[in-house]
Coordinates of C-alpha atoms in Angstrom, one line a residue:
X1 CA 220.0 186.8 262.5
X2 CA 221.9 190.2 262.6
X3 CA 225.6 189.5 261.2
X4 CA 228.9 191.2 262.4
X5 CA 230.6 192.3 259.9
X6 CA 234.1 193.2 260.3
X7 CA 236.6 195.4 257.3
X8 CA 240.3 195.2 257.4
X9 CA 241.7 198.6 255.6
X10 CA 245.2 200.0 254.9
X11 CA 247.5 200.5 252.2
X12 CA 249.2 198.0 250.2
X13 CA 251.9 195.3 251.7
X14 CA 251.1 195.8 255.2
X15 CA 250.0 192.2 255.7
X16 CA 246.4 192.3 255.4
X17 CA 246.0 188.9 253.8
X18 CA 248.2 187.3 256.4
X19 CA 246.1 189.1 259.3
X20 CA 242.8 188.1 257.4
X21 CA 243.9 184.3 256.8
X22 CA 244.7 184.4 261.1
X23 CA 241.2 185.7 261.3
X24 CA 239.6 183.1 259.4
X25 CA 242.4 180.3 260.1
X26 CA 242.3 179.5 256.7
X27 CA 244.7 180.2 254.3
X28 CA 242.4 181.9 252.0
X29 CA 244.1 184.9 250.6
X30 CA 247.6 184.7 248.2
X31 CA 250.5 186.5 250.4
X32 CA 253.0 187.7 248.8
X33 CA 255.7 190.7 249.4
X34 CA 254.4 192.4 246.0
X35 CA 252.2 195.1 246.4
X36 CA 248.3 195.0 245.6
X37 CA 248.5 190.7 245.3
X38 CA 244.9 190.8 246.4
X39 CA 242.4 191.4 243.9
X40 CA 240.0 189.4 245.0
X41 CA 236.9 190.0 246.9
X42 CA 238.4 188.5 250.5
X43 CA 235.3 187.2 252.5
X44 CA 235.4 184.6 255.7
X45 CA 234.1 183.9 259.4
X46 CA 236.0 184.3 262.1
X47 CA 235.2 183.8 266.1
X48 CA 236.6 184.8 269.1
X49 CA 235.1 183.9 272.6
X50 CA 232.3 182.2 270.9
X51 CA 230.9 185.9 268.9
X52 CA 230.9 185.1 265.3
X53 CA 231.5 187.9 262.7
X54 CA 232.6 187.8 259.2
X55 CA 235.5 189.7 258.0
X56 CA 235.7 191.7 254.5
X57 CA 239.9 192.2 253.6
X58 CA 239.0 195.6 251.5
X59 CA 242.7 195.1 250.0
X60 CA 240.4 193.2 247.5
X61 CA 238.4 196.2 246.3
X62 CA 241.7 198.3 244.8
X63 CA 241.5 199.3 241.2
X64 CA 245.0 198.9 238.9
X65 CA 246.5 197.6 242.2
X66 CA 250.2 197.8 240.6
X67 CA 250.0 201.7 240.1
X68 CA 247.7 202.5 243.5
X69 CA 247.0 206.6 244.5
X70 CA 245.5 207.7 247.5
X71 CA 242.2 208.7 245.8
X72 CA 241.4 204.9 245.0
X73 CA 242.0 203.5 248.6
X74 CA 239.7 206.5 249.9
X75 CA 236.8 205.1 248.2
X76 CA 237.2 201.7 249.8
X77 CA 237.4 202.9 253.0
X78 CA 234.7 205.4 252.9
X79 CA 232.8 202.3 251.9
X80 CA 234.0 200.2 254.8
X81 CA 233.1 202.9 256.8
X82 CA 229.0 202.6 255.6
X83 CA 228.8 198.9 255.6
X84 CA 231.0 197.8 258.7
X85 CA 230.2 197.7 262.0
X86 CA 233.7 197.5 263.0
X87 CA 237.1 198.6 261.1
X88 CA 240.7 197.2 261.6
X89 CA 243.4 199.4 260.6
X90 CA 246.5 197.5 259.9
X91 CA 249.4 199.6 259.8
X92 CA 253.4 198.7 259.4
X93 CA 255.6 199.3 262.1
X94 CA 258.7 198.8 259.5
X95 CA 257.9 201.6 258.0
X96 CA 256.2 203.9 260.0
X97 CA 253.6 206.6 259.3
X98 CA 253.2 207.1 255.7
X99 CA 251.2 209.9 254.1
X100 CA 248.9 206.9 252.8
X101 CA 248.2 205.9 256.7
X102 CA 247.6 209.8 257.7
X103 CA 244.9 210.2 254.8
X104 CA 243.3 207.1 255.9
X105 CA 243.2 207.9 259.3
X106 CA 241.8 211.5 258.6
X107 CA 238.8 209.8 256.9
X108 CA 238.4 206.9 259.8
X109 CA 238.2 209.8 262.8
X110 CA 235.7 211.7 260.8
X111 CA 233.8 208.4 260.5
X112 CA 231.0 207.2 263.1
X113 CA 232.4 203.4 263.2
X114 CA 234.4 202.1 266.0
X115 CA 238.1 202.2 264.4
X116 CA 241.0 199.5 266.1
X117 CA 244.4 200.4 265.4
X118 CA 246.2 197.2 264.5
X119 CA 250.4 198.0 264.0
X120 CA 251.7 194.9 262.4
X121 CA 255.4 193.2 262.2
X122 CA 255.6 194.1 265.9
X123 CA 257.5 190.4 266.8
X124 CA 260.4 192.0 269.5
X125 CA 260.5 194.5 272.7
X126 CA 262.1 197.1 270.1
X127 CA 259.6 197.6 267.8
X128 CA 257.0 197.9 270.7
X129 CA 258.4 201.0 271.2
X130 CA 258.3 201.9 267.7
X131 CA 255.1 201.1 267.3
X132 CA 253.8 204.3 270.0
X133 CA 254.6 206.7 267.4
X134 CA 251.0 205.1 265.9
X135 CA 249.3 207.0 269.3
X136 CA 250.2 210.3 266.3
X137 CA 247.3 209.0 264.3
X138 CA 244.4 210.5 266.7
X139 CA 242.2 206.9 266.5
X140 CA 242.9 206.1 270.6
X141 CA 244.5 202.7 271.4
X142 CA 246.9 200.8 269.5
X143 CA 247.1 197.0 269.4
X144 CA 251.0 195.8 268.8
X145 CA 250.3 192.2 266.3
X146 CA 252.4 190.3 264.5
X147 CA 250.3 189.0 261.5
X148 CA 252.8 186.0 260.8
X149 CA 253.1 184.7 264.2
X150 CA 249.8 186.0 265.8
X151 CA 251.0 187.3 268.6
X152 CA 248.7 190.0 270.2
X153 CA 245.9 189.1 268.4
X154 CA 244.5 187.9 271.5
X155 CA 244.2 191.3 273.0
X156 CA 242.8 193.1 269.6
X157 CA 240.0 190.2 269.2
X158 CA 239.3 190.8 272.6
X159 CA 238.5 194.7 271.9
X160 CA 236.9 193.8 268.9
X161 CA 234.4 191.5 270.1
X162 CA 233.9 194.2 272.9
X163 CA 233.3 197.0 270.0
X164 CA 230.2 195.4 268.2
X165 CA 227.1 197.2 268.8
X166 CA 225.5 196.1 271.8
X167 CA 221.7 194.9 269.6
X168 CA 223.8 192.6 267.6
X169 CA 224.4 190.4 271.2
X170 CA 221.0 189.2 270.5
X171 CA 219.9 186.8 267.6
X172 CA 217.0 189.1 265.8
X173 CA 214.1 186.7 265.2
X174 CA 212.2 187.8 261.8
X175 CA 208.4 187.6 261.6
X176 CA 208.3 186.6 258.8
X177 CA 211.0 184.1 256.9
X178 CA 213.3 185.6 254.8
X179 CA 213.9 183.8 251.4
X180 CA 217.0 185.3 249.2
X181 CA 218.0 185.0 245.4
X182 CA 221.3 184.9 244.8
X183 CA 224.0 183.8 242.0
X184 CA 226.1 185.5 239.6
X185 CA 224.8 188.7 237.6
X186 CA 223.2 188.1 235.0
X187 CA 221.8 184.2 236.1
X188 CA 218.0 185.8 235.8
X189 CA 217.2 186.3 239.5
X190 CA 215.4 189.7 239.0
X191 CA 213.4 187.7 236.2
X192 CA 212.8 185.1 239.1
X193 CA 211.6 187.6 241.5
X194 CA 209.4 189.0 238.4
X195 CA 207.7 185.9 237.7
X196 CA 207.1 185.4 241.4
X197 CA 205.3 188.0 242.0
X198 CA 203.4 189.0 238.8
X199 CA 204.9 192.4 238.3
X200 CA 208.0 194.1 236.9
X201 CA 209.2 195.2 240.1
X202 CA 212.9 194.7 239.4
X203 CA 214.6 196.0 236.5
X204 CA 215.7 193.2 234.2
X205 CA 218.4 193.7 230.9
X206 CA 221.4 192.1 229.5
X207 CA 223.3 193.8 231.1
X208 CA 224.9 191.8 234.2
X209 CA 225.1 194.1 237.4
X210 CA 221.5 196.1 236.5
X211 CA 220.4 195.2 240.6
X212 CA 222.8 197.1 242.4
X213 CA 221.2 196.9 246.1
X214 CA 219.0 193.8 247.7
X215 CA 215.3 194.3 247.0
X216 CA 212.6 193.4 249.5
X217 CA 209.7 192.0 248.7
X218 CA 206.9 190.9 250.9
X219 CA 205.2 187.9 249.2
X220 CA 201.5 186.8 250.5
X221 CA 199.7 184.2 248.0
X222 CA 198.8 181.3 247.9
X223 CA 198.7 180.3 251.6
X224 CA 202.4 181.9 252.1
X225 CA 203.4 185.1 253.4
X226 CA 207.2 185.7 253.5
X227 CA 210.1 188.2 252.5
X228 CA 211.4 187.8 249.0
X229 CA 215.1 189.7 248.6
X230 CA 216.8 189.5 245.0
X231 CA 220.1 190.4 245.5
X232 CA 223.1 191.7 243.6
X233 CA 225.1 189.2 241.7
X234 CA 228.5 188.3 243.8
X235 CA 230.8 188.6 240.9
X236 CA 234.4 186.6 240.5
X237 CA 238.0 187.8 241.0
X238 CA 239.3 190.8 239.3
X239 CA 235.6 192.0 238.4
X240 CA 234.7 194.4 240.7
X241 CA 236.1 197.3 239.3
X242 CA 233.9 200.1 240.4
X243 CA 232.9 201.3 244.4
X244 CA 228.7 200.8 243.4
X245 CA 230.1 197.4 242.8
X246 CA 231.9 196.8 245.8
X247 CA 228.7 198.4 247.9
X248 CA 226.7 195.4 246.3
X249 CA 229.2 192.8 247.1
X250 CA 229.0 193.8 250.9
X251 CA 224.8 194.3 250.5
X252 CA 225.0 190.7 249.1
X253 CA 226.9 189.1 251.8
X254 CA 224.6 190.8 254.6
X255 CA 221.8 189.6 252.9
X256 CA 223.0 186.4 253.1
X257 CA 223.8 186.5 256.2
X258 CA 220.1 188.0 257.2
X259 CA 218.2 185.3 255.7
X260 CA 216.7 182.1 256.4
X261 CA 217.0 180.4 252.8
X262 CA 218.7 181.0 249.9
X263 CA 217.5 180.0 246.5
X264 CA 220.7 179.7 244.8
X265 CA 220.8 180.4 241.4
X266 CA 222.8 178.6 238.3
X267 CA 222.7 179.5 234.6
X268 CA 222.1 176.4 232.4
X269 CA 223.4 177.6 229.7
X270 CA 227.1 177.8 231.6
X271 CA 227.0 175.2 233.9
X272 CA 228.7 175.5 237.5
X273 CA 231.2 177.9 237.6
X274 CA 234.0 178.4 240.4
X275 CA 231.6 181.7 241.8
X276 CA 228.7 179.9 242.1
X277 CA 230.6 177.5 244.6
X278 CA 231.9 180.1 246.3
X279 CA 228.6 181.4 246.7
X280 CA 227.1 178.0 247.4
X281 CA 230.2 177.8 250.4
X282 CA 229.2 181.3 251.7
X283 CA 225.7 179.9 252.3
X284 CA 226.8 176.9 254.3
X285 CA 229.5 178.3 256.4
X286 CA 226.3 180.6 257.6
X287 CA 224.4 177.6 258.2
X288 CA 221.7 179.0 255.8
X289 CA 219.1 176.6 254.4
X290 CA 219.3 176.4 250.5
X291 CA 218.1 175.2 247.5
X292 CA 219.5 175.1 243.7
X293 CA 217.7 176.5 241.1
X294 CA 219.3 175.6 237.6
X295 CA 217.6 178.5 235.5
X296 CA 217.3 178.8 231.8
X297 CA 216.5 175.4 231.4
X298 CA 214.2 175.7 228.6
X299 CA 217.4 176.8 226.1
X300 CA 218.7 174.2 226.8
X301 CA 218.9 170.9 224.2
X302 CA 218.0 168.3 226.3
X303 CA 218.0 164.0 226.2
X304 CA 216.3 161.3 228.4
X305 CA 219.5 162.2 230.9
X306 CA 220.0 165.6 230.6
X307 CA 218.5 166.3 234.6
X308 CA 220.3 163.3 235.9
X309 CA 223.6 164.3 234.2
X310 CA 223.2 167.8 235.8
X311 CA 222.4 167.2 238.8
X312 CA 225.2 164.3 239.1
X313 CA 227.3 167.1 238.2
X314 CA 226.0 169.4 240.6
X315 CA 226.3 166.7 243.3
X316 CA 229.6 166.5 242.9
X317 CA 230.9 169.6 243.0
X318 CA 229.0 170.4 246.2
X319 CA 230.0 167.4 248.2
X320 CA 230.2 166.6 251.3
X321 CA 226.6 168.3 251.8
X322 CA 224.9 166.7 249.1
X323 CA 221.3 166.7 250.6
X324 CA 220.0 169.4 248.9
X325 CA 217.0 170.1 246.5
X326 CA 218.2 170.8 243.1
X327 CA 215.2 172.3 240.6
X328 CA 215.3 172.6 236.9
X329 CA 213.5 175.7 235.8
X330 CA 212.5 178.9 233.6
X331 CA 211.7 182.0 235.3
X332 CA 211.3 183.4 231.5
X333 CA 208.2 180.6 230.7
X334 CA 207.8 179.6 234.9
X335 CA 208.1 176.6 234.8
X336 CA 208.4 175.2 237.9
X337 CA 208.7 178.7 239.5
X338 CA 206.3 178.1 242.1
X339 CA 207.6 174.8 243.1
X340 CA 210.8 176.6 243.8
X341 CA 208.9 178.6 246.0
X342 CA 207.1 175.8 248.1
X343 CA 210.5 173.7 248.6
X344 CA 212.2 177.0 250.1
X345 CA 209.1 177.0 252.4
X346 CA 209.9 173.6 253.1
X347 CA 213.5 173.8 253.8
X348 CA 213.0 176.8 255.7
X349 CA 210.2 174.6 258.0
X350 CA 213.0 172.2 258.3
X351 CA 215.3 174.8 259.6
X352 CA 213.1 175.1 262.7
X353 CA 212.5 171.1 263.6
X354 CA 213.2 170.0 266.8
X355 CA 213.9 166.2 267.2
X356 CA 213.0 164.2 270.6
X357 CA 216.0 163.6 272.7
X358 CA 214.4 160.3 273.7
X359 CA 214.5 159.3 269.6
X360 CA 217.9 161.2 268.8
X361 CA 219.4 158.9 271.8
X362 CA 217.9 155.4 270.4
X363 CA 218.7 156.4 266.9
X364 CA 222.5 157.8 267.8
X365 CA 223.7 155.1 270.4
X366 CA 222.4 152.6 268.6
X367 CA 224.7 154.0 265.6
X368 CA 227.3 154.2 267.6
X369 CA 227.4 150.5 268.9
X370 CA 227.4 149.3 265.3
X371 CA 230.2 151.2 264.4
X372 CA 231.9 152.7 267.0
X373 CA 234.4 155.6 266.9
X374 CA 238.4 154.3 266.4
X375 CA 240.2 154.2 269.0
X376 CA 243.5 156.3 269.4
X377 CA 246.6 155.5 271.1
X378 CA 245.0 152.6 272.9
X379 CA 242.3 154.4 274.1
X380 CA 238.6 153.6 273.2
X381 CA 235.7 156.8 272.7
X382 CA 232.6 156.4 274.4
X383 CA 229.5 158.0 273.3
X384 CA 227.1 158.4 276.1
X385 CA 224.7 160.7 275.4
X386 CA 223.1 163.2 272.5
X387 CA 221.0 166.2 272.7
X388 CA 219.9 169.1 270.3
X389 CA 221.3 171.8 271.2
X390 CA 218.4 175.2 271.6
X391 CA 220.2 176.8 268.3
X392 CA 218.1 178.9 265.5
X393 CA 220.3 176.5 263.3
X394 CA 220.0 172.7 263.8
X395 CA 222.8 171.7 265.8
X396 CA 223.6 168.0 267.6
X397 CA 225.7 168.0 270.8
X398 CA 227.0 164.2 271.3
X399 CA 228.6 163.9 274.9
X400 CA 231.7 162.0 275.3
X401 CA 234.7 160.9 277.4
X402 CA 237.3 162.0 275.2
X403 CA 236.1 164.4 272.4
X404 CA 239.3 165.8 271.4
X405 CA 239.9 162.1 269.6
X406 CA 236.7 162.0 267.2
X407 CA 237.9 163.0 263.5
X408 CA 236.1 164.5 260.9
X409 CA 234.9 161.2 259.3
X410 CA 233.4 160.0 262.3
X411 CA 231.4 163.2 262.8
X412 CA 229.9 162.8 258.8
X413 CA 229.0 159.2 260.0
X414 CA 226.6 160.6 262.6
X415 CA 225.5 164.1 260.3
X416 CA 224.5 160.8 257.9
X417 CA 222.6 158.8 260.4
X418 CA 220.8 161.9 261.3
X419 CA 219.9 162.6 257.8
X420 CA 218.6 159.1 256.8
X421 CA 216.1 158.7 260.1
X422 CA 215.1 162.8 259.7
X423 CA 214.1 165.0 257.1
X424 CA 217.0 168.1 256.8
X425 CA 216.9 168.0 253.4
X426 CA 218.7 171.6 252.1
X427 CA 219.4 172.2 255.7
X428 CA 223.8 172.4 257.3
X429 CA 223.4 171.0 260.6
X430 CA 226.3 170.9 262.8
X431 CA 227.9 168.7 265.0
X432 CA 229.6 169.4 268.4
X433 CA 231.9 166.2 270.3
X434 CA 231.7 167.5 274.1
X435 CA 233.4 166.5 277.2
X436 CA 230.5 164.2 279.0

């Protein structure tokens, strides 16, 4: 699947967090009136009119963010300009054109992208006129928001959408599956790829960050013929220091996002960090299929429990979506390196099932009579009917009279009925409540 990727740029304190939080309607990124406050890499999904697209806040990728020059903010958004397909150009209509804003316009009409002029604080009639002196900037229309509230946002989601390329419309089906390794730097992923396919085809040191761009490898042994990618590791907050870095962050997400499974990969030695759930959450919120490879499992000292301890552990943290294969292994001694392999190829076949409405309907209706959803404000949910919907993601569309009353727990209740009575093992399925 081709993803939409989407890069908010501008200079400090113009509220990009608070337009990249509306985006994503989470509140994901720390606001606050001090300049450069966001240091981290800002990634999340968004959707408008049903198009999703995942949105990059570049106010992230700013070196020394307390003493910022225009040199530093012209790397970003030269790099926004490669790896976007869309930009968003947040500017303030408090305090007008700045010098910063004219040499970051200069660089966005010289770049090929589609550009969307956002001018933010814009919450009464006069600062609508205000905001036309923005026209000055040569990048055509300007959309009048108001981060905080949201109003307007309509109207600039509805040119965005309208500004993706037209090929992207259309899922892109791969001919082969595409299987990626990902993780921190330095987890042994290259080493992985390595002992996969029997050469030295990826450079492997100490040093963390060595694989700066996602390597493709076409891998046809043993019965199986797929892509292999090894990624660059998606570092934590305040690390990525340098642009090569920040190129790989955005590579990494794509790659993500292009792929079918994801082997992701943990460091024994460390055990799970904060990154590699924000890694493992990246995967699911793009419905990817994965599996967990704990790596460098031979250094470690181990007991009769040592697995069950870990993957208890592991269990845990990822919860709710528990179902997935966890694999203890070496890629330095491969051990168990090619049954890492075989259960991506097997989550990935999972990916593609299609269950029998006839059998989803016995099994679902017959959950729902045991246990049936609560009634709210007197009135009782009726379940009448459940389909699979013709998704390249497995996703479960359960018909009732009044969907809008069905909470969160009920809708685990059913992902869990689903899950005992079929094998998605490693697989996010989703769950839709529709009007019957």
């Amino acid at each position: 699947m081709s993803s939409k990727i989407v890069a908010i740029v501008g200079r400090p304190n113009v509220g990009k967090s608070t337009f990249f939080n509306r985006l994503i309607e989470e509140r994901k990124a720390i606001v606050d009136e001090t300049a450069g406050v966001t240091r981290d890499r800002n990634y999340g999904k968004g959707q408008w009119n049903g198009v999703e697209f995942s949105v990059i806040d570049t106010g992230g990728y700013v070196v020394n963010s307390d003493d910022i020059f225009e040199a530093e903010i012209n790397k970003q958004v030269h790099l926004a300009i490669n790896e976007a397909d869309v930009i968003i150009f947040v500017t303030d209509v408090e305090s007008g054109i700045t010098d910063l804003d004219d040499a970051i316009a200069g660089i966005l009409r010289r770049g090929k992208k589609p550009v969307l002029v956002a001018v933010n604080k814009v919450d009464n009639n006069s600062r609508i006129i205000d905001a036309q002196e923005f026209y000055s900037l040569g990048l055509g229309e300007i959309y009048c928001i108001s981060s905080m509230t949201g109003s307007g946002t309509g109207d600039l989601l509805d040119a965005l959408v309208e500004n993706f390329p037209a090929k992207e419309d259309v899922e892109e089906e791969h001919e082969l599956p595409y299987l990626s390794v990902v993780g921190r730097p330095n987890v042994g992923k290259s080493s992985f790829v390595n002992a996969l396919i029997g050469t030295e085809r990826n450079i492997v040191t100490e040093i963390a960050g060595t694989t700066r761009d996602s390597i493709h490898t076409r891998y046809n042994k043993f019965g199986h013929d797929f892509i292999i990618v090894d990624t660059a590791g998606l570092r934590k907050k305040g690390k990525v220091s340098e642009d090569l870095e920040f190129y790989s962050v955005l590579r990494s997400v794509r790659t993500i996002e292009s792929s079918d499974v994801c082997l992701l990969m943990i460091d024994a030695t460390r055990g799970v960090e904060a990154q590699d759930m924000n890694i493992f959450n990246l995967i699911v919120k793009n419905k990817k299929g994965v599996v967990i490879l704990v790596n460098k499992w031979d250094l470690i000292e181990k007991d009769t429990h040592s697995t069950k301890k870990f993957t208890e552990e592991i269990r845990e943290r990822i919860a709710p979506f528990t179902d997935v294969p966890i694999l203890f292994i070496s890629a330095l001694t491969m051990q168990r390196v090619h049954k890492a392999l075989e259960t991506a190829v097997e989550v990935f076949e999972r990916r593609q099932q299609k269950i029998k409405t006839s059998a989803l309907n016995e099994l679902i209706l017959e959950a729902v009579e045991a246990y049936p959803p609560p009634s709210v404000k007197g009135k009782f949910v009726k379940i009448k009917y459940v389909t699979q919907l013709p998704s390249p993601t497995p996703s479960f569309a359960l018909f009732a009279n009044l969907p809008q009353y069905i909470k969160e727990p009920y809708k685990r209740y059913i992902e869990n009925k689903i899950r005992e009575n079929f094998n998605f093992t490693g697989v996010p399925i989703q769950i839709y409540f529709r009007q019957k």
